[in-house]
Amino acid sequence: MQLSLSIPALLFPAISLTMLAYNARYLAIAALIRQLHKQFEETSAPPLKQQINQLRKRLGIIKNMQATAIISFLLAAVTMFLIYVEMTGWANAVFGISLVFLVISLILSLLEVQLSTKALGIQLKNMEN
């Protein structure tokens, strides 16, 4: 397959939008942690501890999601440079690695959504009691 500058360039808007979505999730979790911190200072109820544990896991996953997306973005830029200097063999390899990092980032995003749903389940269970 002949790799042209336009192929890795297509990843730029996709990765940028992905990063915006990841950042929005991070900001939402940060706000929730601050809210839970206030509640936890007032009462150290077990449901709050469960939510805090879930949020800690989610923050770690989001950090890794962002890191792998950034690496994918950087590798796409390196690919474009390698195409520019006509090192097509290296460009193909680096672009493949870039796609792998993007896939890892998306898989981590899926895991984070699963944990998010589990955390909402804890909250709903607490409200039912």
mmCIF file of N, CA and C in Angstrom:
data_model
loop_
_atom_site.group_PDB
_atom_site.id
_atom_site.type_symbol
_atom_site.label_atom_id
_atom_site.label_comp_id
_atom_site.label_asym_id
_atom_site.label_seq_id
_atom_site.Cartn_x
_atom_site.Cartn_y
_atom_site.Cartn_z
ATOM 1 N N MET A 1 0.842 -1.177 0.000
ATOM 2 C CA MET A 1 0.000 0.000 0.000
ATOM 3 C C MET A 1 0.888 1.241 0.000
ATOM 4 N N GLN A 2 0.544 2.177 -0.834
ATOM 5 C CA GLN A 2 1.278 3.437 -0.899
ATOM 6 C C GLN A 2 0.684 4.421 0.102
ATOM 7 N N LEU A 3 1.499 4.841 1.051
ATOM 8 C CA LEU A 3 1.068 5.759 2.098
ATOM 9 C C LEU A 3 1.333 7.184 1.641
ATOM 10 N N SER A 4 0.288 8.009 1.605
ATOM 11 C CA SER A 4 0.453 9.408 1.226
ATOM 12 C C SER A 4 0.265 10.290 2.458
ATOM 13 N N LEU A 5 0.615 11.547 2.334
ATOM 14 C CA LEU A 5 0.482 12.476 3.457
ATOM 15 C C LEU A 5 -0.954 12.599 3.950
ATOM 16 N N SER A 6 -1.911 12.411 3.071
ATOM 17 C CA SER A 6 -3.310 12.597 3.460
ATOM 18 C C SER A 6 -3.817 11.493 4.397
ATOM 19 N N ILE A 7 -3.240 10.301 4.329
ATOM 20 C CA ILE A 7 -3.728 9.203 5.168
ATOM 21 C C ILE A 7 -3.448 9.468 6.645
ATOM 22 N N PRO A 8 -2.196 9.722 7.069
ATOM 23 C CA PRO A 8 -2.006 10.038 8.494
ATOM 24 C C PRO A 8 -2.644 11.368 8.885
ATOM 25 N N ALA A 9 -2.772 12.275 7.928
ATOM 26 C CA ALA A 9 -3.411 13.563 8.225
ATOM 27 C C ALA A 9 -4.874 13.367 8.602
ATOM 28 N N LEU A 10 -5.486 12.301 8.119
ATOM 29 C CA LEU A 10 -6.881 12.006 8.473
ATOM 30 C C LEU A 10 -7.027 11.693 9.956
ATOM 31 N N LEU A 11 -5.958 11.210 10.586
ATOM 32 C CA LEU A 11 -6.028 10.896 12.013
ATOM 33 C C LEU A 11 -6.071 12.151 12.882
ATOM 34 N N PHE A 12 -5.556 13.267 12.387
ATOM 35 C CA PHE A 12 -5.468 14.462 13.214
ATOM 36 C C PHE A 12 -6.824 14.919 13.747
ATOM 37 N N PRO A 13 -7.847 15.090 12.906
ATOM 38 C CA PRO A 13 -9.136 15.497 13.485
ATOM 39 C C PRO A 13 -9.758 14.412 14.360
ATOM 40 N N ALA A 14 -9.576 13.158 13.987
ATOM 41 C CA ALA A 14 -10.160 12.066 14.789
ATOM 42 C C ALA A 14 -9.519 12.022 16.170
ATOM 43 N N ILE A 15 -8.200 12.110 16.216
ATOM 44 C CA ILE A 15 -7.517 12.049 17.508
ATOM 45 C C ILE A 15 -7.813 13.307 18.315
ATOM 46 N N SER A 16 -7.881 14.449 17.648
ATOM 47 C CA SER A 16 -8.188 15.699 18.359
ATOM 48 C C SER A 16 -9.568 15.639 19.008
ATOM 49 N N LEU A 17 -10.550 15.132 18.279
ATOM 50 C CA LEU A 17 -11.902 14.995 18.841
ATOM 51 C C LEU A 17 -11.922 13.975 19.976
ATOM 52 N N THR A 18 -11.157 12.913 19.816
ATOM 53 C CA THR A 18 -11.057 11.908 20.874
ATOM 54 C C THR A 18 -10.464 12.526 22.132
ATOM 55 N N MET A 19 -9.421 13.325 21.961
ATOM 56 C CA MET A 19 -8.793 13.987 23.106
ATOM 57 C C MET A 19 -9.770 14.946 23.789
ATOM 58 N N LEU A 20 -10.572 15.649 23.015
ATOM 59 C CA LEU A 20 -11.587 16.535 23.616
ATOM 60 C C LEU A 20 -12.588 15.732 24.445
ATOM 61 N N ALA A 21 -13.016 14.611 23.914
ATOM 62 C CA ALA A 21 -13.965 13.766 24.645
ATOM 63 C C ALA A 21 -13.326 13.227 25.925
ATOM 64 N N TYR A 22 -12.068 12.800 25.843
ATOM 65 C CA TYR A 22 -11.375 12.293 27.019
ATOM 66 C C TYR A 22 -11.211 13.391 28.069
ATOM 67 N N ASN A 23 -10.888 14.586 27.611
ATOM 68 C CA ASN A 23 -10.716 15.705 28.535
ATOM 69 C C ASN A 23 -12.048 16.044 29.223
ATOM 70 N N ALA A 24 -13.140 15.979 28.484
ATOM 71 C CA ALA A 24 -14.458 16.238 29.068
ATOM 72 C C ALA A 24 -14.776 15.203 30.149
ATOM 73 N N ARG A 25 -14.431 13.939 29.887
ATOM 74 C CA ARG A 25 -14.658 12.889 30.888
ATOM 75 C C ARG A 25 -13.809 13.150 32.125
ATOM 76 N N TYR A 26 -12.574 13.569 31.909
ATOM 77 C CA TYR A 26 -11.681 13.863 33.027
ATOM 78 C C TYR A 26 -12.240 15.005 33.870
ATOM 79 N N LEU A 27 -12.686 16.070 33.232
ATOM 80 C CA LEU A 27 -13.219 17.220 33.965
ATOM 81 C C LEU A 27 -14.480 16.852 34.741
ATOM 82 N N ALA A 28 -15.329 16.010 34.147
ATOM 83 C CA ALA A 28 -16.543 15.570 34.838
ATOM 84 C C ALA A 28 -16.194 14.744 36.074
ATOM 85 N N ILE A 29 -15.210 13.869 35.936
ATOM 86 C CA ILE A 29 -14.808 13.054 37.079
ATOM 87 C C ILE A 29 -14.155 13.913 38.149
ATOM 88 N N ALA A 30 -13.355 14.879 37.743
ATOM 89 C CA ALA A 30 -12.715 15.773 38.716
ATOM 90 C C ALA A 30 -13.764 16.527 39.517
ATOM 91 N N ALA A 31 -14.809 17.012 38.858
ATOM 92 C CA ALA A 31 -15.888 17.708 39.564
ATOM 93 C C ALA A 31 -16.605 16.767 40.522
ATOM 94 N N LEU A 32 -16.833 15.542 40.078
ATOM 95 C CA LEU A 32 -17.501 14.557 40.929
ATOM 96 C C LEU A 32 -16.646 14.216 42.145
ATOM 97 N N ILE A 33 -15.345 14.090 41.949
ATOM 98 C CA ILE A 33 -14.451 13.791 43.075
ATOM 99 C C ILE A 33 -14.493 14.927 44.095
ATOM 100 N N ARG A 34 -14.486 16.155 43.616
ATOM 101 C CA ARG A 34 -14.553 17.288 44.544
ATOM 102 C C ARG A 34 -15.871 17.271 45.331
ATOM 103 N N GLN A 35 -16.955 16.933 44.653
ATOM 104 C CA GLN A 35 -18.264 16.861 45.309
ATOM 105 C C GLN A 35 -18.277 15.726 46.338
ATOM 106 N N LEU A 36 -17.748 14.569 45.949
ATOM 107 C CA LEU A 36 -17.718 13.437 46.872
ATOM 108 C C LEU A 36 -16.794 13.702 48.052
ATOM 109 N N HIS A 37 -15.746 14.459 47.821
ATOM 110 C CA HIS A 37 -14.823 14.781 48.909
ATOM 111 C C HIS A 37 -15.547 15.542 50.012
ATOM 112 N N LYS A 38 -16.384 16.485 49.628
ATOM 113 C CA LYS A 38 -17.160 17.241 50.616
ATOM 114 C C LYS A 38 -18.093 16.312 51.385
ATOM 115 N N GLN A 39 -18.761 15.413 50.652
ATOM 116 C CA GLN A 39 -19.676 14.473 51.304
ATOM 117 C C GLN A 39 -18.918 13.517 52.212
ATOM 118 N N PHE A 40 -17.736 13.098 51.774
ATOM 119 C CA PHE A 40 -16.952 12.142 52.547
ATOM 120 C C PHE A 40 -16.452 12.760 53.847
ATOM 121 N N GLU A 41 -16.145 14.051 53.816
ATOM 122 C CA GLU A 41 -15.719 14.723 55.045
ATOM 123 C C GLU A 41 -16.851 14.770 56.068
ATOM 124 N N GLU A 42 -18.091 14.883 55.595
ATOM 125 C CA GLU A 42 -19.250 14.927 56.478
ATOM 126 C C GLU A 42 -19.593 13.540 57.018
ATOM 127 N N THR A 43 -19.534 12.536 56.145
ATOM 128 C CA THR A 43 -19.849 11.171 56.540
ATOM 129 C C THR A 43 -18.969 10.224 55.739
ATOM 130 N N SER A 44 -18.443 9.200 56.362
ATOM 131 C CA SER A 44 -17.608 8.234 55.635
ATOM 132 C C SER A 44 -18.417 6.968 55.367
ATOM 133 N N ALA A 45 -19.514 7.138 54.659
ATOM 134 C CA ALA A 45 -20.415 6.025 54.355
ATOM 135 C C ALA A 45 -19.749 5.043 53.375
ATOM 136 N N PRO A 46 -20.019 3.740 53.523
ATOM 137 C CA PRO A 46 -19.437 2.731 52.618
ATOM 138 C C PRO A 46 -19.713 2.979 51.131
ATOM 139 N N PRO A 47 -20.929 3.432 50.735
ATOM 140 C CA PRO A 47 -21.133 3.690 49.306
ATOM 141 C C PRO A 47 -20.172 4.756 48.763
ATOM 142 N N LEU A 48 -19.849 5.747 49.603
ATOM 143 C CA LEU A 48 -18.896 6.764 49.161
ATOM 144 C C LEU A 48 -17.519 6.164 48.954
ATOM 145 N N LYS A 49 -17.122 5.260 49.829
ATOM 146 C CA LYS A 49 -15.822 4.608 49.679
ATOM 147 C C LYS A 49 -15.780 3.791 48.385
ATOM 148 N N GLN A 50 -16.881 3.109 48.072
ATOM 149 C CA GLN A 50 -16.946 2.340 46.830
ATOM 150 C C GLN A 50 -16.825 3.268 45.620
ATOM 151 N N GLN A 51 -17.517 4.391 45.657
ATOM 152 C CA GLN A 51 -17.447 5.338 44.549
ATOM 153 C C GLN A 51 -16.044 5.913 44.405
ATOM 154 N N ILE A 52 -15.411 6.198 45.529
ATOM 155 C CA ILE A 52 -14.053 6.746 45.489
ATOM 156 C C ILE A 52 -13.086 5.734 44.860
ATOM 157 N N ASN A 53 -13.240 4.463 45.209
ATOM 158 C CA ASN A 53 -12.392 3.430 44.600
ATOM 159 C C ASN A 53 -12.619 3.347 43.094
ATOM 160 N N GLN A 54 -13.883 3.421 42.686
ATOM 161 C CA GLN A 54 -14.195 3.390 41.259
ATOM 162 C C GLN A 54 -13.607 4.608 40.543
ATOM 163 N N LEU A 55 -13.709 5.766 41.176
ATOM 164 C CA LEU A 55 -13.185 6.985 40.558
ATOM 165 C C LEU A 55 -11.663 6.931 40.435
ATOM 166 N N ARG A 56 -11.006 6.342 41.413
ATOM 167 C CA ARG A 56 -9.545 6.198 41.341
ATOM 168 C C ARG A 56 -9.164 5.334 40.140
ATOM 169 N N LYS A 57 -9.874 4.231 39.939
ATOM 170 C CA LYS A 57 -9.617 3.364 38.788
ATOM 171 C C LYS A 57 -9.879 4.110 37.484
ATOM 172 N N ARG A 58 -10.993 4.839 37.445
ATOM 173 C CA ARG A 58 -11.356 5.574 36.230
ATOM 174 C C ARG A 58 -10.336 6.648 35.897
ATOM 175 N N LEU A 59 -9.824 7.336 36.906
ATOM 176 C CA LEU A 59 -8.808 8.357 36.660
ATOM 177 C C LEU A 59 -7.551 7.740 36.054
ATOM 178 N N GLY A 60 -7.156 6.592 36.565
ATOM 179 C CA GLY A 60 -5.986 5.905 36.009
ATOM 180 C C GLY A 60 -6.203 5.511 34.557
ATOM 181 N N ILE A 61 -7.382 5.005 34.272
ATOM 182 C CA ILE A 61 -7.690 4.603 32.893
ATOM 183 C C ILE A 61 -7.713 5.826 31.982
ATOM 184 N N ILE A 62 -8.331 6.915 32.438
ATOM 185 C CA ILE A 62 -8.386 8.124 31.612
ATOM 186 C C ILE A 62 -6.983 8.668 31.353
ATOM 187 N N LYS A 63 -6.120 8.614 32.361
ATOM 188 C CA LYS A 63 -4.727 9.055 32.170
ATOM 189 C C LYS A 63 -4.076 8.234 31.062
ATOM 190 N N ASN A 64 -4.277 6.917 31.094
ATOM 191 C CA ASN A 64 -3.695 6.049 30.069
ATOM 192 C C ASN A 64 -4.359 6.244 28.709
ATOM 193 N N MET A 65 -5.664 6.518 28.703
ATOM 194 C CA MET A 65 -6.358 6.814 27.446
ATOM 195 C C MET A 65 -5.741 8.039 26.788
ATOM 196 N N GLN A 66 -5.555 9.082 27.586
ATOM 197 C CA GLN A 66 -4.994 10.317 27.061
ATOM 198 C C GLN A 66 -3.561 10.110 26.587
ATOM 199 N N ALA A 67 -2.781 9.377 27.359
ATOM 200 C CA ALA A 67 -1.381 9.145 26.991
ATOM 201 C C ALA A 67 -1.270 8.383 25.670
ATOM 202 N N THR A 68 -2.062 7.330 25.512
ATOM 203 C CA THR A 68 -1.973 6.549 24.278
ATOM 204 C C THR A 68 -2.503 7.339 23.082
ATOM 205 N N ALA A 69 -3.512 8.173 23.300
ATOM 206 C CA ALA A 69 -4.005 9.015 22.206
ATOM 207 C C ALA A 69 -2.951 10.047 21.802
ATOM 208 N N ILE A 70 -2.258 10.614 22.768
ATOM 209 C CA ILE A 70 -1.204 11.588 22.465
ATOM 210 C C ILE A 70 -0.061 10.915 21.711
ATOM 211 N N ILE A 71 0.331 9.727 22.148
ATOM 212 C CA ILE A 71 1.386 8.990 21.440
ATOM 213 C C ILE A 71 0.951 8.708 20.011
ATOM 214 N N SER A 72 -0.298 8.310 19.830
ATOM 215 C CA SER A 72 -0.822 8.056 18.484
ATOM 216 C C SER A 72 -0.748 9.324 17.631
ATOM 217 N N PHE A 73 -1.127 10.437 18.213
ATOM 218 C CA PHE A 73 -1.090 11.728 17.530
ATOM 219 C C PHE A 73 0.340 12.091 17.123
ATOM 220 N N LEU A 74 1.282 11.936 18.056
ATOM 221 C CA LEU A 74 2.689 12.238 17.762
ATOM 222 C C LEU A 74 3.243 11.323 16.673
ATOM 223 N N LEU A 75 2.903 10.055 16.742
ATOM 224 C CA LEU A 75 3.391 9.120 15.731
ATOM 225 C C LEU A 75 2.793 9.412 14.360
ATOM 226 N N ALA A 76 1.558 9.893 14.314
ATOM 227 C CA ALA A 76 0.969 10.292 13.030
ATOM 228 C C ALA A 76 1.741 11.483 12.444
ATOM 229 N N ALA A 77 2.151 12.411 13.311
ATOM 230 C CA ALA A 77 2.945 13.550 12.850
ATOM 231 C C ALA A 77 4.317 13.082 12.364
ATOM 232 N N VAL A 78 4.930 12.152 13.097
ATOM 233 C CA VAL A 78 6.223 11.597 12.667
ATOM 234 C C VAL A 78 6.071 10.890 11.327
ATOM 235 N N THR A 79 4.964 10.184 11.151
ATOM 236 C CA THR A 79 4.694 9.508 9.880
ATOM 237 C C THR A 79 4.675 10.506 8.734
ATOM 238 N N MET A 80 3.996 11.623 8.968
ATOM 239 C CA MET A 80 3.922 12.635 7.911
ATOM 240 C C MET A 80 5.323 13.173 7.581
ATOM 241 N N PHE A 81 6.153 13.363 8.592
ATOM 242 C CA PHE A 81 7.525 13.819 8.353
ATOM 243 C C PHE A 81 8.302 12.775 7.558
ATOM 244 N N LEU A 82 8.157 11.508 7.942
ATOM 245 C CA LEU A 82 8.871 10.433 7.241
ATOM 246 C C LEU A 82 8.422 10.326 5.785
ATOM 247 N N ILE A 83 7.147 10.531 5.531
ATOM 248 C CA ILE A 83 6.667 10.539 4.142
ATOM 249 C C ILE A 83 7.292 11.716 3.397
ATOM 250 N N TYR A 84 7.353 12.860 4.070
ATOM 251 C CA TYR A 84 7.914 14.073 3.468
ATOM 252 C C TYR A 84 9.376 13.874 3.062
ATOM 253 N N VAL A 85 10.153 13.195 3.909
ATOM 254 C CA VAL A 85 11.565 12.955 3.591
ATOM 255 C C VAL A 85 11.753 11.641 2.818
ATOM 256 N N GLU A 86 10.661 11.074 2.348
ATOM 257 C CA GLU A 86 10.626 9.895 1.476
ATOM 258 C C GLU A 86 11.248 8.653 2.104
ATOM 259 N N MET A 87 10.955 8.449 3.380
ATOM 260 C CA MET A 87 11.364 7.222 4.069
ATOM 261 C C MET A 87 10.105 6.368 4.256
ATOM 262 N N THR A 88 9.594 5.851 3.157
ATOM 263 C CA THR A 88 8.285 5.195 3.169
ATOM 264 C C THR A 88 8.234 3.932 4.020
ATOM 265 N N GLY A 89 9.317 3.180 4.069
ATOM 266 C CA GLY A 89 9.326 1.970 4.897
ATOM 267 C C GLY A 89 9.119 2.304 6.363
ATOM 268 N N TRP A 90 9.868 3.285 6.846
ATOM 269 C CA TRP A 90 9.719 3.742 8.226
ATOM 270 C C TRP A 90 8.351 4.369 8.437
ATOM 271 N N ALA A 91 7.892 5.123 7.453
ATOM 272 C CA ALA A 91 6.579 5.777 7.570
ATOM 273 C C ALA A 91 5.477 4.740 7.757
ATOM 274 N N ASN A 92 5.536 3.657 6.985
ATOM 275 C CA ASN A 92 4.521 2.600 7.117
ATOM 276 C C ASN A 92 4.563 1.973 8.502
ATOM 277 N N ALA A 93 5.773 1.700 9.005
ATOM 278 C CA ALA A 93 5.908 1.073 10.321
ATOM 279 C C ALA A 93 5.406 1.999 11.424
ATOM 280 N N VAL A 94 5.807 3.259 11.375
ATOM 281 C CA VAL A 94 5.396 4.211 12.412
ATOM 282 C C VAL A 94 3.890 4.447 12.355
ATOM 283 N N PHE A 95 3.329 4.500 11.150
ATOM 284 C CA PHE A 95 1.882 4.691 11.028
ATOM 285 C C PHE A 95 1.134 3.492 11.618
ATOM 286 N N GLY A 96 1.641 2.290 11.385
ATOM 287 C CA GLY A 96 1.023 1.097 11.973
ATOM 288 C C GLY A 96 1.046 1.149 13.491
ATOM 289 N N ILE A 97 2.167 1.575 14.049
ATOM 290 C CA ILE A 97 2.279 1.712 15.509
ATOM 291 C C ILE A 97 1.310 2.776 16.013
ATOM 292 N N SER A 98 1.176 3.857 15.259
ATOM 293 C CA SER A 98 0.229 4.923 15.614
ATOM 294 C C SER A 98 -1.196 4.383 15.698
ATOM 295 N N LEU A 99 -1.552 3.554 14.737
ATOM 296 C CA LEU A 99 -2.893 2.962 14.748
ATOM 297 C C LEU A 99 -3.080 2.020 15.932
ATOM 298 N N VAL A 100 -2.047 1.286 16.290
ATOM 299 C CA VAL A 100 -2.117 0.386 17.450
ATOM 300 C C VAL A 100 -2.382 1.199 18.716
ATOM 301 N N PHE A 101 -1.656 2.312 18.886
ATOM 302 C CA PHE A 101 -1.870 3.152 20.062
ATOM 303 C C PHE A 101 -3.277 3.749 20.066
ATOM 304 N N LEU A 102 -3.800 4.099 18.900
ATOM 305 C CA LEU A 102 -5.166 4.617 18.835
ATOM 306 C C LEU A 102 -6.172 3.548 19.254
ATOM 307 N N VAL A 103 -5.972 2.335 18.801
ATOM 308 C CA VAL A 103 -6.860 1.223 19.174
ATOM 309 C C VAL A 103 -6.791 0.966 20.682
ATOM 310 N N ILE A 104 -5.578 0.993 21.251
ATOM 311 C CA ILE A 104 -5.429 0.809 22.697
ATOM 312 C C ILE A 104 -6.189 1.899 23.443
ATOM 313 N N SER A 105 -6.073 3.117 22.968
ATOM 314 C CA SER A 105 -6.776 4.235 23.596
ATOM 315 C C SER A 105 -8.288 4.021 23.560
ATOM 316 N N LEU A 106 -8.788 3.546 22.442
ATOM 317 C CA LEU A 106 -10.235 3.313 22.319
ATOM 318 C C LEU A 106 -10.696 2.152 23.201
ATOM 319 N N ILE A 107 -9.874 1.124 23.328
ATOM 320 C CA ILE A 107 -10.217 0.006 24.209
ATOM 321 C C ILE A 107 -10.256 0.485 25.664
ATOM 322 N N LEU A 108 -9.280 1.308 26.044
ATOM 323 C CA LEU A 108 -9.289 1.870 27.396
ATOM 324 C C LEU A 108 -10.530 2.730 27.615
ATOM 325 N N SER A 109 -10.940 3.438 26.581
ATOM 326 C CA SER A 109 -12.155 4.251 26.678
ATOM 327 C C SER A 109 -13.374 3.363 26.938
ATOM 328 N N LEU A 110 -13.424 2.242 26.262
ATOM 329 C CA LEU A 110 -14.522 1.293 26.478
ATOM 330 C C LEU A 110 -14.520 0.778 27.918
ATOM 331 N N LEU A 111 -13.336 0.447 28.443
ATOM 332 C CA LEU A 111 -13.241 -0.010 29.831
ATOM 333 C C LEU A 111 -13.704 1.075 30.802
ATOM 334 N N GLU A 112 -13.321 2.321 30.517
ATOM 335 C CA GLU A 112 -13.712 3.419 31.395
ATOM 336 C C GLU A 112 -15.222 3.618 31.381
ATOM 337 N N VAL A 113 -15.844 3.470 30.237
ATOM 338 C CA VAL A 113 -17.301 3.583 30.150
ATOM 339 C C VAL A 113 -17.955 2.472 30.975
ATOM 340 N N GLN A 114 -17.380 1.275 30.938
ATOM 341 C CA GLN A 114 -17.918 0.172 31.728
ATOM 342 C C GLN A 114 -17.825 0.483 33.219
ATOM 343 N N LEU A 115 -16.688 1.023 33.654
ATOM 344 C CA LEU A 115 -16.538 1.395 35.065
ATOM 345 C C LEU A 115 -17.480 2.532 35.438
ATOM 346 N N SER A 116 -17.680 3.443 34.520
ATOM 347 C CA SER A 116 -18.589 4.562 34.755
ATOM 348 C C SER A 116 -20.009 4.049 34.994
ATOM 349 N N THR A 117 -20.411 3.094 34.194
ATOM 350 C CA THR A 117 -21.736 2.500 34.346
ATOM 351 C C THR A 117 -21.852 1.769 35.678
ATOM 352 N N LYS A 118 -20.770 1.089 36.063
ATOM 353 C CA LYS A 118 -20.763 0.389 37.349
ATOM 354 C C LYS A 118 -20.877 1.388 38.503
ATOM 355 N N ALA A 119 -20.179 2.527 38.386
ATOM 356 C CA ALA A 119 -20.245 3.554 39.432
ATOM 357 C C ALA A 119 -21.654 4.136 39.530
ATOM 358 N N LEU A 120 -22.310 4.324 38.404
ATOM 359 C CA LEU A 120 -23.693 4.809 38.441
ATOM 360 C C LEU A 120 -24.608 3.779 39.090
ATOM 361 N N GLY A 121 -24.323 2.510 38.860
ATOM 362 C CA GLY A 121 -25.099 1.445 39.507
ATOM 363 C C GLY A 121 -24.968 1.501 41.025
ATOM 364 N N ILE A 122 -23.759 1.792 41.514
ATOM 365 C CA ILE A 122 -23.543 1.927 42.958
ATOM 366 C C ILE A 122 -24.379 3.078 43.496
ATOM 367 N N GLN A 123 -24.387 4.164 42.755
ATOM 368 C CA GLN A 123 -25.145 5.337 43.194
ATOM 369 C C GLN A 123 -26.647 5.066 43.198
ATOM 370 N N LEU A 124 -27.128 4.382 42.176
ATOM 371 C CA LEU A 124 -28.568 4.047 42.120
ATOM 372 C C LEU A 124 -28.936 3.084 43.245
ATOM 373 N N LYS A 125 -28.060 2.120 43.520
ATOM 374 C CA LYS A 125 -28.314 1.171 44.597
ATOM 375 C C LYS A 125 -28.404 1.896 45.931
ATOM 376 N N ASN A 126 -27.531 2.874 46.121
ATOM 377 C CA ASN A 126 -27.530 3.667 47.348
ATOM 378 C C ASN A 126 -28.833 4.467 47.483
ATOM 379 N N MET A 127 -29.346 4.960 46.374
ATOM 380 C CA MET A 127 -30.583 5.745 46.408
ATOM 381 C C MET A 127 -31.803 4.875 46.704
ATOM 382 N N GLU A 128 -31.738 3.604 46.299
ATOM 383 C CA GLU A 128 -32.850 2.684 46.543
ATOM 384 C C GLU A 128 -32.979 2.327 48.019
ATOM 385 N N ASN A 129 -31.878 2.372 48.744
ATOM 386 C CA ASN A 129 -31.898 2.009 50.176
ATOM 387 C C ASN A 129 -32.473 3.085 51.034
#
